[in-house]
Structure formats: structure tokens, C-alpha cells
Short mmCIF file of C-alpha atoms in Angstrom, two decimals:
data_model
loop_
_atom_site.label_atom_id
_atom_site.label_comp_id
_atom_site.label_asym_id
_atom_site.label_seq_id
_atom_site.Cartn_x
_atom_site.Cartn_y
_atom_site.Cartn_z
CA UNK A 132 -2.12 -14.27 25.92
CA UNK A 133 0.85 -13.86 23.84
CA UNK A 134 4.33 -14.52 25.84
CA UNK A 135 7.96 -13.23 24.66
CA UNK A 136 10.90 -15.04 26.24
CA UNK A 137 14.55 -13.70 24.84
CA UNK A 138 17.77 -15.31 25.61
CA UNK A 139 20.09 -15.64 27.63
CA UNK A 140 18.03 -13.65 29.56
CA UNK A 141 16.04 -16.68 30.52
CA UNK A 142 18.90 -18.06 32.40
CA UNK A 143 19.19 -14.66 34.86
CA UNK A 144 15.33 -14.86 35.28
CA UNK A 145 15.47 -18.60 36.74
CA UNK A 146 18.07 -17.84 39.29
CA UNK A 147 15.54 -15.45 40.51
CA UNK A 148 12.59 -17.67 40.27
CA UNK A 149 12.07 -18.81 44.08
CA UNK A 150 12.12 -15.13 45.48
CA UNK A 151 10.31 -13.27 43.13
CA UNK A 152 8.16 -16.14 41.03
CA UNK A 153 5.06 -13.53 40.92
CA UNK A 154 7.02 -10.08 39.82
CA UNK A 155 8.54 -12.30 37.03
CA UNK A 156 5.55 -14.06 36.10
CA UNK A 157 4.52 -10.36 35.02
CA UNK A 158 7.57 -9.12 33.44
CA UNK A 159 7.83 -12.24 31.24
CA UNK A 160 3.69 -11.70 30.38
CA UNK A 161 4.22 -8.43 29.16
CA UNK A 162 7.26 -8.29 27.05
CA UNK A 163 8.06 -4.66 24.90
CA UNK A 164 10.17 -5.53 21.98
CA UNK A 165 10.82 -7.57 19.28
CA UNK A 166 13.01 -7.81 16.48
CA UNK A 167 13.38 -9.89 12.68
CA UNK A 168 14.89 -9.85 9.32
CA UNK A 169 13.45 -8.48 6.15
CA UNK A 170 15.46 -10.65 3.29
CA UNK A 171 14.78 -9.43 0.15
CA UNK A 172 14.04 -12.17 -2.51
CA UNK A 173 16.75 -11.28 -4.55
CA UNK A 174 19.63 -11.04 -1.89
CA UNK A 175 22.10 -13.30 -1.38
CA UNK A 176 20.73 -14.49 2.00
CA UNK A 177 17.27 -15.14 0.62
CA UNK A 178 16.32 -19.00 -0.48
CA UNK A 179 15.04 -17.82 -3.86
CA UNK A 180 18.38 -15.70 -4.44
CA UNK A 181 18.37 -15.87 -8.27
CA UNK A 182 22.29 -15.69 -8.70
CA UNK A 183 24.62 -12.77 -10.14
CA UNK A 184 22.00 -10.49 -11.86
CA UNK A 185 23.07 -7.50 -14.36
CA UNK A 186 21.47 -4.61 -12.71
CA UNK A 187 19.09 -4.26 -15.79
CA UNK A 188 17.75 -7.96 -14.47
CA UNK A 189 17.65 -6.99 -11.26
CA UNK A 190 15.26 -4.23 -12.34
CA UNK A 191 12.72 -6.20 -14.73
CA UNK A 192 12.51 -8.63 -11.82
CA UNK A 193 12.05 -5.96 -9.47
CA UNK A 194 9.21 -4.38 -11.55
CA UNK A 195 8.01 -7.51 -12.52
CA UNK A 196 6.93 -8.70 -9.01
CA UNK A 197 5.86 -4.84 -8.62
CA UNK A 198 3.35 -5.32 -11.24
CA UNK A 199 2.02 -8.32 -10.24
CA UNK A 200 1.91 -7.27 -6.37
CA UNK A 201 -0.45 -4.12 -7.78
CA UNK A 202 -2.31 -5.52 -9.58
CA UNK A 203 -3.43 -7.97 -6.50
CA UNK A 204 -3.67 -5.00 -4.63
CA UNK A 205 -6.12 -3.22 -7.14
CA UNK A 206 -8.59 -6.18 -7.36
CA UNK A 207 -8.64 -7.33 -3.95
CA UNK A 208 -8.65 -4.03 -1.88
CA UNK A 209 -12.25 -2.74 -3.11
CA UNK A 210 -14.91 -1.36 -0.62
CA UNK A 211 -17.33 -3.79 -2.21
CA UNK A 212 -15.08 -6.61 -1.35
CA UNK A 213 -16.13 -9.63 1.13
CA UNK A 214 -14.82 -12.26 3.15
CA UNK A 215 -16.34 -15.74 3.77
CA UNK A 216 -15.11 -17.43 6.64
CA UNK A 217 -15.05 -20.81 4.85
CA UNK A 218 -13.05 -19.52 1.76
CA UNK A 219 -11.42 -16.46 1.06
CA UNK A 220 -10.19 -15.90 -2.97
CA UNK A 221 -7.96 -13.74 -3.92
CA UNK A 222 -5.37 -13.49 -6.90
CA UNK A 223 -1.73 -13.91 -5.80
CA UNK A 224 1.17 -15.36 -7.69
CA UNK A 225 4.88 -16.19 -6.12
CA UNK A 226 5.97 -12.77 -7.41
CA UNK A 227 3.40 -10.82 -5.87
CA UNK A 228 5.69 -11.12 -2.74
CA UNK A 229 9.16 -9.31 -2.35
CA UNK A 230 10.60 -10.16 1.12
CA UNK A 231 11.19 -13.11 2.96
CA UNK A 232 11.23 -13.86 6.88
CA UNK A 233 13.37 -17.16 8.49
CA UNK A 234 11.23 -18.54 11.89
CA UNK A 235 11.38 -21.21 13.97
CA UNK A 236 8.22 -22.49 14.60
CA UNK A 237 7.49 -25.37 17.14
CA UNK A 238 9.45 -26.64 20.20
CA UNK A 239 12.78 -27.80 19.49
CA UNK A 240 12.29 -24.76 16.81
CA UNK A 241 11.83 -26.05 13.04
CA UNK A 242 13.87 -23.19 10.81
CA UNK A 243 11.12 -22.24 7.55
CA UNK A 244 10.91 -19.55 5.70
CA UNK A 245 7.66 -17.67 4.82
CA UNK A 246 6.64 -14.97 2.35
CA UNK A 247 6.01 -11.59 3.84
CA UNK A 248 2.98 -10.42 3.13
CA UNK A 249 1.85 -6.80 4.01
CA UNK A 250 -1.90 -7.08 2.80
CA UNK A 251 -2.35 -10.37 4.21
CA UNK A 252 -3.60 -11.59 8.05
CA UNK A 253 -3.18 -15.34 7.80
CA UNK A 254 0.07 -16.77 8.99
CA UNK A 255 0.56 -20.32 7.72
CA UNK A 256 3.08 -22.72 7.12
CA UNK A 257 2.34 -26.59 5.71
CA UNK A 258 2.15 -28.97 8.82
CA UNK A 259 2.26 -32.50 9.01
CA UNK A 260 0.40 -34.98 8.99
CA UNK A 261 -0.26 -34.11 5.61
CA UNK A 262 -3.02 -34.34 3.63
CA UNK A 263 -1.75 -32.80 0.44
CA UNK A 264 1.46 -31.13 0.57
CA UNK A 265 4.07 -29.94 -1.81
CA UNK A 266 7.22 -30.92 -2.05
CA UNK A 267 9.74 -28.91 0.41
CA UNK A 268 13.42 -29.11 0.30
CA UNK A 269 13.28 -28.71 3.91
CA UNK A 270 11.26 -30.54 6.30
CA UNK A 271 7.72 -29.66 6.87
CA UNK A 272 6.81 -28.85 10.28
CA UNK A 273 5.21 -31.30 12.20
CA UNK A 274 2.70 -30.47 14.91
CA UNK A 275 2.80 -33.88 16.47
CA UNK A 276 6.22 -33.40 17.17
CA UNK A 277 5.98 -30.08 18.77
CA UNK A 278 5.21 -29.54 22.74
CA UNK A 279 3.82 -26.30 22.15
CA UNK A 280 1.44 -26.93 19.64
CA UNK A 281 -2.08 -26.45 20.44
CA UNK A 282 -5.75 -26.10 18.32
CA UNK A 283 -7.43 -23.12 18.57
CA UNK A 284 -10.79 -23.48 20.09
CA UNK A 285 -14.11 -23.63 18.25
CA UNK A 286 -15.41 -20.71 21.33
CA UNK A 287 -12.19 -17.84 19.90
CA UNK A 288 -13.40 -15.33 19.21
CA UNK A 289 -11.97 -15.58 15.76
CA UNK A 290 -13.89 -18.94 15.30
CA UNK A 291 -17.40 -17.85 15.95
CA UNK A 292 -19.30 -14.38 16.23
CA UNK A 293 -20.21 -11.62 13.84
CA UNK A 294 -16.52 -10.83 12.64
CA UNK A 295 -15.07 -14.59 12.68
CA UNK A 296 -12.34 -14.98 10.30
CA UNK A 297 -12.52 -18.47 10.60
CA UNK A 298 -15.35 -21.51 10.66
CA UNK A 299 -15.91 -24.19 13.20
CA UNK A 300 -16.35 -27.51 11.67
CA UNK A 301 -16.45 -30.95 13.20
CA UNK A 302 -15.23 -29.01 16.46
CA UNK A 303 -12.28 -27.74 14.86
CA UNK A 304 -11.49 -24.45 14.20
CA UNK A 305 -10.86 -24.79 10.37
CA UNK A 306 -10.05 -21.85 7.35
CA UNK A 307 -9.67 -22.33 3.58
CA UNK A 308 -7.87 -19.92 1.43
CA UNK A 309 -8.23 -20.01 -2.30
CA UNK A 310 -5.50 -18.35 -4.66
CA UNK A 311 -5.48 -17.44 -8.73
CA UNK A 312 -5.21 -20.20 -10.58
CA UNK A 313 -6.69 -22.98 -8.68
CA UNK A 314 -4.58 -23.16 -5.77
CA UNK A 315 -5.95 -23.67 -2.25
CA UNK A 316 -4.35 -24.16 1.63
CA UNK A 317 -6.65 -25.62 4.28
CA UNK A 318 -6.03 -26.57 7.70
CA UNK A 319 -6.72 -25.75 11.33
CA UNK A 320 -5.92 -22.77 13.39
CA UNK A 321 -3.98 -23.38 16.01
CA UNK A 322 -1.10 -21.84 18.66
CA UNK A 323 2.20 -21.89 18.68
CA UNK A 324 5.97 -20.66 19.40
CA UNK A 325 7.51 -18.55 16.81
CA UNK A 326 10.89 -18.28 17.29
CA UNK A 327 12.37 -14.64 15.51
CA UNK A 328 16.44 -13.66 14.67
CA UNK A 329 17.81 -10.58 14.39
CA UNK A 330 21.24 -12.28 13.54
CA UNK A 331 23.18 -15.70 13.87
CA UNK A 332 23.21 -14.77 17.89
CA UNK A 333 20.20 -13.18 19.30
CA UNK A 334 16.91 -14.67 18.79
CA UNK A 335 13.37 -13.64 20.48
CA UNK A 336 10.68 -16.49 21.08
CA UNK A 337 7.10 -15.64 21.13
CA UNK A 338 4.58 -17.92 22.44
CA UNK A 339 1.33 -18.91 21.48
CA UNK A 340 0.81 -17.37 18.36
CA UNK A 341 -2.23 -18.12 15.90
CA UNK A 342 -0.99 -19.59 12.69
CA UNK A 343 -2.37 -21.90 10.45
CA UNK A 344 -1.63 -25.29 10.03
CA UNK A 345 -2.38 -25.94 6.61
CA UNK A 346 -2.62 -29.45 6.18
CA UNK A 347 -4.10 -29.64 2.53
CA UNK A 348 -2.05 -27.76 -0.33
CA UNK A 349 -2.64 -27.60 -3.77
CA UNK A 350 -1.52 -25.90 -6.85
CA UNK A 351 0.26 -23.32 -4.41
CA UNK A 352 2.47 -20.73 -6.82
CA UNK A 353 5.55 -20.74 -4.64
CA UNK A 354 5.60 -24.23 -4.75
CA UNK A 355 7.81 -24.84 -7.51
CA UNK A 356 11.16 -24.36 -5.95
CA UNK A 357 9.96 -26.14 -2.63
CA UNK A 358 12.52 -23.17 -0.19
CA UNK A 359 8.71 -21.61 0.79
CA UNK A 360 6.79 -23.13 3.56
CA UNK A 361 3.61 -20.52 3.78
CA UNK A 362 3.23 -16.72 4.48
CA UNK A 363 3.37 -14.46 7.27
CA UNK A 364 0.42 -11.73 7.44
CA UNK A 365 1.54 -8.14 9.00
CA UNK A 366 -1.62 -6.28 7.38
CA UNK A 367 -4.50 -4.68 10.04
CA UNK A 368 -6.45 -8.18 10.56
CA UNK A 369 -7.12 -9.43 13.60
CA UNK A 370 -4.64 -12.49 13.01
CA UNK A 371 -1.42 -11.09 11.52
CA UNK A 372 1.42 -10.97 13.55
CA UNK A 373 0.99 -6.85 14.27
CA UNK A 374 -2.22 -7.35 15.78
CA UNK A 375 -1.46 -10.19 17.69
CA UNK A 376 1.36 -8.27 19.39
CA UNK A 377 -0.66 -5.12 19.33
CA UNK A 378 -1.29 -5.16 23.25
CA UNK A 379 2.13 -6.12 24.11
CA UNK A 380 4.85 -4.12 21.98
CA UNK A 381 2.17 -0.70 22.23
CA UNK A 382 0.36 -1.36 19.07
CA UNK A 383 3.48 -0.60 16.82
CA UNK A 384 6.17 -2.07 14.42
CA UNK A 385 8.42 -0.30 11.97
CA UNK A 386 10.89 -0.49 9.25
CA UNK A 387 13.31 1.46 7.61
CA UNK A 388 14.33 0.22 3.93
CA UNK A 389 17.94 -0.14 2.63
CA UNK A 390 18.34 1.34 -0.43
CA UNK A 391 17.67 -0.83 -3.19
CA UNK A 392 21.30 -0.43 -4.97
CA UNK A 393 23.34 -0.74 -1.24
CA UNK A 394 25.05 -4.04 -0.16
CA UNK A 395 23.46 -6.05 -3.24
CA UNK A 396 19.85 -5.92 -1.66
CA UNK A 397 20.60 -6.13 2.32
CA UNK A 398 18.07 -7.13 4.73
CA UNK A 399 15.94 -4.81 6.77
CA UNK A 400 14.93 -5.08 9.97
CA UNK A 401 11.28 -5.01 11.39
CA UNK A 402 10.85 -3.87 14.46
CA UNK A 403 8.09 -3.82 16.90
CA UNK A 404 7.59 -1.99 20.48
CA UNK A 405 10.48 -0.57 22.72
CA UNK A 406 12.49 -1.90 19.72
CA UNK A 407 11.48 1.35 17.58
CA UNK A 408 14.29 3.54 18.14
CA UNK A 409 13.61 7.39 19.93
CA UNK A 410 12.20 9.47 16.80
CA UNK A 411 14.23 12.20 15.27
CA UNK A 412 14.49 14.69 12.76
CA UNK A 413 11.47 15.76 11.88
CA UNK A 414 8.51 13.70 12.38
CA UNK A 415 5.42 13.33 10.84
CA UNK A 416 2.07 11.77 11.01
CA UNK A 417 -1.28 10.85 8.80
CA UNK A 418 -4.05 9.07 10.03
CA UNK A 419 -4.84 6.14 8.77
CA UNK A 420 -8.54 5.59 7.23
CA UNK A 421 -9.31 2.32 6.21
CA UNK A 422 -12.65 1.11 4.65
CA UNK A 423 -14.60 -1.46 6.03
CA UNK A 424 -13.85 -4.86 5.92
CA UNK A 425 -10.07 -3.58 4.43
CA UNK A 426 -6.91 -4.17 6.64
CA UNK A 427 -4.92 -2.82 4.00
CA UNK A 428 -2.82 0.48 5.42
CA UNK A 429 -5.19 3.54 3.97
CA UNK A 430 -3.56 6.91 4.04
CA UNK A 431 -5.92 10.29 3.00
CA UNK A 432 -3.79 11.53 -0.16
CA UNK A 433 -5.07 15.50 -0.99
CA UNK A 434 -2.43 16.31 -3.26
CA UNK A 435 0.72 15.50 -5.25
CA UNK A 436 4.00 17.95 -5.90
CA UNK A 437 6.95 18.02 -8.55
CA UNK A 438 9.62 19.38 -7.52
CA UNK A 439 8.25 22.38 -6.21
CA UNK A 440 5.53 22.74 -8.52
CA UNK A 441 2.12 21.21 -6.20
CA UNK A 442 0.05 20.13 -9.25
CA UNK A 443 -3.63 21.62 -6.93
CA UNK A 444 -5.39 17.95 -7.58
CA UNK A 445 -9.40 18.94 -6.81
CA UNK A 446 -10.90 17.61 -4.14
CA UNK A 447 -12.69 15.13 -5.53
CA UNK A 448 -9.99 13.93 -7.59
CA UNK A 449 -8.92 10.32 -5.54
CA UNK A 450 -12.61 10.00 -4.30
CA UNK A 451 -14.29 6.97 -4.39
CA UNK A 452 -16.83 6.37 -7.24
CA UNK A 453 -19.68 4.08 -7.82
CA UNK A 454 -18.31 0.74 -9.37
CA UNK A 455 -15.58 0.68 -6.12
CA UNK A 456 -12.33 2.06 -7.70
CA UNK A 457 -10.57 5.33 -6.88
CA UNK A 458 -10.05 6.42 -2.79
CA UNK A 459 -10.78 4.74 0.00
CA UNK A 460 -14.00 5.03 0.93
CA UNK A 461 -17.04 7.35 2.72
CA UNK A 462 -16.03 10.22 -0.04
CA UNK A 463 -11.96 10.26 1.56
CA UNK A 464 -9.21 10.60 -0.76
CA UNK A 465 -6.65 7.68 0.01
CA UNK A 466 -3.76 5.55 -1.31
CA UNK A 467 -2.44 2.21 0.07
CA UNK A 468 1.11 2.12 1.11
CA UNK A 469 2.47 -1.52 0.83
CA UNK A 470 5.99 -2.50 0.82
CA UNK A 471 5.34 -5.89 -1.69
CA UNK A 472 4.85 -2.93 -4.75
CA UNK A 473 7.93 -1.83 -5.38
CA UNK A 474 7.29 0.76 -8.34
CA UNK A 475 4.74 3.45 -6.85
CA UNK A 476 1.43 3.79 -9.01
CA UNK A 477 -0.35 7.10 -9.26
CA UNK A 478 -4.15 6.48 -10.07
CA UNK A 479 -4.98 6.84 -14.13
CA UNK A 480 -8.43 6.67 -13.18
CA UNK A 481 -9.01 9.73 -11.58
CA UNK A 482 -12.40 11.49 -11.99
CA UNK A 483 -12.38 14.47 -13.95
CA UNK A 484 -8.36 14.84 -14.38
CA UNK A 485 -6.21 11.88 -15.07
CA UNK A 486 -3.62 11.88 -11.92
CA UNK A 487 -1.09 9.70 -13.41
CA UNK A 488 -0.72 11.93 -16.84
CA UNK A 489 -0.86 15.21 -14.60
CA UNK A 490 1.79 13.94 -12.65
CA UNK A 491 4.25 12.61 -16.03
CA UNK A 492 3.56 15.48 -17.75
CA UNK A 493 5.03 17.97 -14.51
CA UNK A 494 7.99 15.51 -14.79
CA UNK A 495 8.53 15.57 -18.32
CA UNK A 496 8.11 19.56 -17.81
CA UNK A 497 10.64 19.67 -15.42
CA UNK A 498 13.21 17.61 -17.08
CA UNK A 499 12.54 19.07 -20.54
CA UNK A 500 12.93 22.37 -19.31
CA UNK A 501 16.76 21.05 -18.70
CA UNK A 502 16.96 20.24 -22.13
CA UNK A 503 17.83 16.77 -21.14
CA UNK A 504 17.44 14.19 -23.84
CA UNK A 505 14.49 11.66 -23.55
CA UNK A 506 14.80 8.35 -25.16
CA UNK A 507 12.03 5.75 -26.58
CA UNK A 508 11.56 2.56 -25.19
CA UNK A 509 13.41 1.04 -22.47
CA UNK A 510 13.85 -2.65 -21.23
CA UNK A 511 12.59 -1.18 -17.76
CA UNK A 512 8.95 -0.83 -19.47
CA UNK A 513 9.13 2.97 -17.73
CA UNK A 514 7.53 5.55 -19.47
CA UNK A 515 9.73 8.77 -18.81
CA UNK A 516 13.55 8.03 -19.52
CA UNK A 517 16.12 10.48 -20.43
CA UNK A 518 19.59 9.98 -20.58
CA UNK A 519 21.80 11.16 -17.52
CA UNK A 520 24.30 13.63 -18.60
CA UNK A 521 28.13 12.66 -16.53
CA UNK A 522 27.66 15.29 -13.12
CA UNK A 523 24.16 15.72 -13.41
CA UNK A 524 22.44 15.52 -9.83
CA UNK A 525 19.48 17.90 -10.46
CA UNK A 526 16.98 15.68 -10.35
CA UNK A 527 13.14 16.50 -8.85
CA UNK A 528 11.67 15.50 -6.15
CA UNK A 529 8.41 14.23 -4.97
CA UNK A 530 6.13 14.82 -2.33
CA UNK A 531 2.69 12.99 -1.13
CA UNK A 532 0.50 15.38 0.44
CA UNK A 533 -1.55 13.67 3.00
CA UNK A 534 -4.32 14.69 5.43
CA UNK A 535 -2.07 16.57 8.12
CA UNK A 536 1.54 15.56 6.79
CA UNK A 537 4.14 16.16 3.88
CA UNK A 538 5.83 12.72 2.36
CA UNK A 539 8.62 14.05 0.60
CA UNK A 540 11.34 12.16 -1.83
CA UNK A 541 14.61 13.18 -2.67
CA UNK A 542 15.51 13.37 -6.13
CA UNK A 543 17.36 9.95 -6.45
CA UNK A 544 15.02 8.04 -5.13
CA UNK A 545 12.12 9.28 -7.12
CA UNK A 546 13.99 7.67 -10.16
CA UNK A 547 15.47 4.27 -11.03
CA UNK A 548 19.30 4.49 -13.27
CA UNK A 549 20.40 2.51 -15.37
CA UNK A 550 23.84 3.07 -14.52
CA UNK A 551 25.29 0.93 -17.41
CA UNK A 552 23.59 2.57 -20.32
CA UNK A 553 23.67 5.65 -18.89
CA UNK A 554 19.97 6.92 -18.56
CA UNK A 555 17.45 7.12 -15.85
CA UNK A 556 13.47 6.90 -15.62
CA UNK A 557 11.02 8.33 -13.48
CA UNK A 558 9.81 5.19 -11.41
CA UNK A 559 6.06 5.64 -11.87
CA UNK A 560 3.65 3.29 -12.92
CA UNK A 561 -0.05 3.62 -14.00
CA UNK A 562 -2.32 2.53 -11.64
CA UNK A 563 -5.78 1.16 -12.58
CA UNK A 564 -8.06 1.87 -9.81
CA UNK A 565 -5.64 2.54 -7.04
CA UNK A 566 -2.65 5.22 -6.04
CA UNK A 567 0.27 2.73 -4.21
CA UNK A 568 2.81 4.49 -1.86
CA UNK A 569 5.52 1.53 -3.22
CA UNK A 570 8.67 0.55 -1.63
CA UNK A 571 10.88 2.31 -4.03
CA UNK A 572 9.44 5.76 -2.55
CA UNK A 573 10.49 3.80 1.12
CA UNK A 574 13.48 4.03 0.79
CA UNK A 575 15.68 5.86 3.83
CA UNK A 576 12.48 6.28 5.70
CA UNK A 577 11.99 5.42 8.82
CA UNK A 578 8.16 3.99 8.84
CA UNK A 579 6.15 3.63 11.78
CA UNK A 580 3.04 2.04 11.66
CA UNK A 581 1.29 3.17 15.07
CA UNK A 582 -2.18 2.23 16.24
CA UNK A 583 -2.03 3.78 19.22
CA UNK A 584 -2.88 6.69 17.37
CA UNK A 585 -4.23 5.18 14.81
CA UNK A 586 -1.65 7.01 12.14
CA UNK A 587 1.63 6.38 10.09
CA UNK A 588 4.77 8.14 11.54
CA UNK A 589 7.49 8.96 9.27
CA UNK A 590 10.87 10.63 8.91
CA UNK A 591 13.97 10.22 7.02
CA UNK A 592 16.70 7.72 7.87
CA UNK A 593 19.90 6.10 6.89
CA UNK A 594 18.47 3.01 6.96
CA UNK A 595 21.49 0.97 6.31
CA UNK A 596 22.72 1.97 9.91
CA UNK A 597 19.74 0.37 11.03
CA UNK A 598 20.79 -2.19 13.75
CA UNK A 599 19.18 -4.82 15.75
CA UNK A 600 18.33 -3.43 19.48
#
């Protein structure tokens, strides 16, 4: 069972120990909250920080990553697609992640940093003893050396059964995950403490947590700078650290995004339980409908609007078709939301009437209508620019039109400036196969992703007032 202890509470608890071992033996079993940085890669705080960027940098990295995080998306979320317990393979590259989390794994606490991964279960970090390992600036965690480390055993139910994730070999409890371009990690599952910040002074431990302790590396992406020491999964699966706390924090975690051009790319703050502030404003929810064998977040997309112009998509437009692309799955119309894409994508695939070109084209309507002045080719790679006349603030919004909820976009955050040559561009991509509810369409929103009821809350936020609990 997973365990929370927070501190200094500790301290209170033990002088109560004697008289009331039992009550607290419960209250410390079933903890409600818990609380850790987002650091995007590009901020200041982050280990990868790349160093004063112009803001036209900052945006090819920013789309860069985006593409490469889509396009991982694209070919690995498929209905078709499988999972072997002994090896999974999928395509990632160091850029298809965007935001970094500090832990301290082990007791004493080892400080590493791991890549956040949205779509991802698995939470890993390299472990000694080491049979291959990259190089690490920092020290590599060492499970000898920890007194809460643990194996998981060959009898979990993630290590045997119809829906195992992972493959008992030699009586160990052992997974292999293959990555584009050769690269592999392989270890054993195992428990252990996780120790989560919110800040330099309040930190939340959770025990016995299922990681990986990937003892064989090779030809890992990240490994180049040697800052990374693995990932940490907060997708659907069974063995990311959402479903793991599912029982305890009420089967919910949320975020709230800062602005992309506040504080030179400040941290957000994840948050998971009783931690989730009271809702406000006006709340909304859409179910989620994932596929089988996806743990990808699946919302049930109907329509799109521009501005106030709802562009009347038919309903078979995001539908699944027969080679795998398109919606979701059993005939529902879906997109993915996932906060490693930065740029949105809008589906160019689309049976019968190409969504991405419908949706452009009521842009370019809109703005030509203004008789704003579009410009050619941009650094950005963007494929609707005009330039952005001194005053002008009359820019449309956006609005996803999901099964049972509005998702709507102000005007400035529907498009990405280039403040220093004076133009902006509708922050859209193409997508090939799959419509992605990105991060820059996150922005000030308040996200809650509840299982309880199985849907995705939502309202809007100033998310850089967002404080730890």
C-alpha cells in the first residue's frame, strides 16, 4: 500500500504515538494530498536550461520539441498498437519531453531529476550496481545503499496475469523498454520512497512506490548531457505515479500552466488529492474515452469554432478508419490532450473534409476580413502569420467542442507573437493521424484529470497565482 509521510508533521504524530498508535497508523495509511514542481526545460531552474534565449529561439525550441513530442504521439497511440511485457518500442527522442521533475528517491533521499512524461507509465531512474550506465553528472542512485529499497515480487499483479506489464524471469520481476534509435533501459521493478518538493522548505515523502531500476542503459537520447537520470510516467497505466496514488489522493491530480511568456518559463505545480484547490468559475467536464490497450488521455472532440463562427465538422469527421488513424476508437470522435506537445495539431487527415485546412482557412477568413497584412515564411515554421498592427487586441478565439463541454481559448493564447518583429501566427500545426489538445491551448487553465468520474474538469485560471497548499 502506498504511504505519504509530510514534515514536520512527523514530529507532532510521534509525540502522540503511545496513546493513539492505531488511529495514527490509519491517518498516516491514507494520506489526501500531494504536491511537486513542473520545471520547464527551458527555465532557469531546469538542469537542461539552455542559457539567455532571444524569444525567436525560445520559440523554434519550443516547437521543435512540439514536433517531435507529436509525432511520438501519432505513431505510438494507434488502436492497433500492442504491448509485450518483455519489450515495449516506441520512438522517443530527448526533445519529445518538455518538463522536468526533481525527487529524492531512496532513504537518506538521493536528489535526480527525471523527464515528465504524460503518455508514459514506467517510472525509472538508472540504479546501481550497474550493468551499463551512462555517464551522470550526478550520482546514480544506488539501491544497495537505500533502506527502503525493495524488489517487486514475481506474484504482483503487474508481474504475472492477463494484463502484466512486466515479465518474471529468473524470479525477478524484470521489464525492457526499447526507444528510436537503438536505445534500450532494463532492470527490475522494485519499491521505493519518493521524496516530492513543492519549494526549498516543504517536501512530501511517499513510500513504496513502483519504479524501475534500470540497471542496463544504452544509447539512451537524454544521455548526452548526463543532468537526466530516467522518466516519470503520469499517463492512465497501471504503474505511473497517478494510478499508483489513485486510491489515496481520490483518483485525481491537476495542473494549471503559467503562461509561456510570464517569469521566463516558471514552474507549475502538479497537484494531486485534497491538494486540488475548491473549483470555481465555471466548471466543466468531458468524459474521457480511451481505446483499448491506450492510457493516453482520450477526449470525444464533435466540433471545432473560430471565433464565433462553429465550422459544423460531420459526424464522422474525427472517426476512426480502417488502417488505425483518425479518433479514438469504437466509431468515437476523440483527440489526445498531452502537455509534452506544445503547438496544438488539428487532424489533416480527416475523412471526407480536411479539419486542419477547414480550420486555417476560418482563421485566415477572420483575420483577412480585418484587412490585416499576412506575411510569407516565418522562422517559427507557422503557416498563418500576419503582422500585428501597434493597439491591435482583436484577435479570435478558439473553442474545442467536446462530448458534453465547451473548451474555449482566448484570443492571445490561440496565437504565438513575435514581439520583436512585430507579427503573430496562429499556433496550429498539421497533424497526421491525430488532433492534440497541446500545452500552448493550456495555458491559464486549471486542468483536472479526475477518475472518479472518469472525465477531465476544466476552468480558467491565473495560473501564475498558483501556490503550493
Amino acid at each position: 500500500m502506498v504511504r505519504m509521510r509530510t514534515y514536520p508533521a512527523a514530529t507532532v504524530l510521534f509525540l502522540f504515538f503511545l496513546t493513539f498508535s492505531r488511529l495514527l497508523h490509519f491517518i498516516s495509511s491514507k494520506p489526501t494530498g500531494l504536491s511537486f514542481r513542473l520545471i520547464p526545460r527551458d527555465s532557469p531552474e531546469s538542469p537542461l536550461y539552455p542559457g539567455n534565449l532571444t524569444g525567436l529561439e525560445r520559440i523554434e525550441r519550443m516547437i521543435k520539441f512540439s514536433d517531435v513530442r507529436a509525432a511520438y504521439l501519432e505513431s505510438s497511440s494507434t488502436p492497433s498498437a500492442t504491448v509485450d511485457a518483455e519489450r515495449i518500442v516506441f520512438t522517443l527522442l530527448r526533445e519529445g519531453f518538455y518538463y522536468i521533475v526533481q525527487v529524492g528517491i531512496g532513504s537518506p533521499p538521493l536528489n535526480v531529476f527525471l523527464l515528465m512524461d504524460t503518455g508514459g507509465g514506467l517510472i525509472w531512474t538508472q540504479c546501481q550496481p550497474c550493468k551499463n550506465c551512462y555517464r551522470q553528472q550526478f550520482p546514480i542512485y544506488n539501491s544497495v545503499a537505500s533502506s527502503t529499497y525493495r524488489k517487486l515480487p514475481c506474484d504482483h499483479p503487474l508481474c504475472q496475469g492477463d494484463n502484466n506489464l512486466y515479465k518474471c524471469v529468473d524470479q525477478q520481476c524484470v521489464y525492457s523498454v526499447g526507444y528510436g534509435g537503438g536505445g534500450t533501459t532494463k532492470g527490475v521493478a522494485s519499491f521505493e520512497s519518493f521524496r516530492f518538493a513543492t519549494d526549498s522548505s516543504s517536501a512530501t515523502t511517499v513510500d513504496n512506490i513502483i519504479f524501475g531500476c534500470s540497471n542496463d542503459n544504452q544509447n539512451i537520447q537524454f544521455a548526452s548531457r548526463g543532468v537526466i537520470s530516467g522518466i516519470l510516467g503520469l499517463s492512465s497505466s497501471p504503474d505511473s505515479i497517478v494510478m499508483q496514488l489513485s486510491d489515496v489522493v481520490d483518483k485525481r491530480f491537476s495542473y494549471c500552466l503559467v503562461p509561456f511568456t510570464d517569469a521566463l518559463m516558471a514552474p507549475s505545480i502538479v497537484k494531486f488529492g485534497n491538494d486540488i484547490p475548491p473549483l470555481s468559475g465555471t466548471v466543466q467536464a468531458t468524459t474521457f474515452v480511451p481505446p483499448p490497450g491506450s492510457f493516453y488521455y482520450h477526449l470525444s472532440l464533435i466540433d471545432i469554432s473560430v471565433g464565433t463562427r462553429r465550422l459544423g465538422f460531420a459526424p464522422d469527421t474525427f472517426r476512426v478508419r480502417p488502417d488505425g488513424q483518425g479518433g479514438c476508437c469504437w466509431g468515437k470522435i476523440s483527440c489526445i490532450i498531452d502537455s509534452g506537445v506544445i503547438i496544438p495539431k488539428i487532424d489533416q487527415t480527416t475523412v471526407g473534409r480536411n479539419a486542419y485546412r477547414a480550420v486555417m482557412g476560418a482563421f485566415q477568413n477572420y483575420y483577412d476580413a480585418l484587412k490585416l497584412e499576412r506575411i510569407g515564411r516565418v522562422p517559427e515554421g507557422l503557416q498563418l502569420c500576419y503582422t500585428n498592427p501597434p493597439g491591435f487586441n482583436n484577435f479570435a478565439s478558439f473553442t474545442y467542442h467536446f462530448d458534453g463541454a465547451s473548451y474555449d481559448i482566448e484570443g492571445k493564447f490561440v496565437n504565438l507573437f513575435n514581439v520583436d518583429q512585430g507579427y503573430f501566427c496562429v499556433a496550429l500545426q498539421p497533424g497526421n493521424g491525430r488532433t492534440i489538445l497541446g500545452a500552448w491551448h493550456q495555458q491559464n487553465k486549471r486542468l483536472i484529470y479526475n477518475s472518479r468520474i472518469n472525465a477531465l474538469q476544466f476552468y480558467t485560471d491565473t495560473c501564475s497565482n498558483d501556490t503550493p497548499p
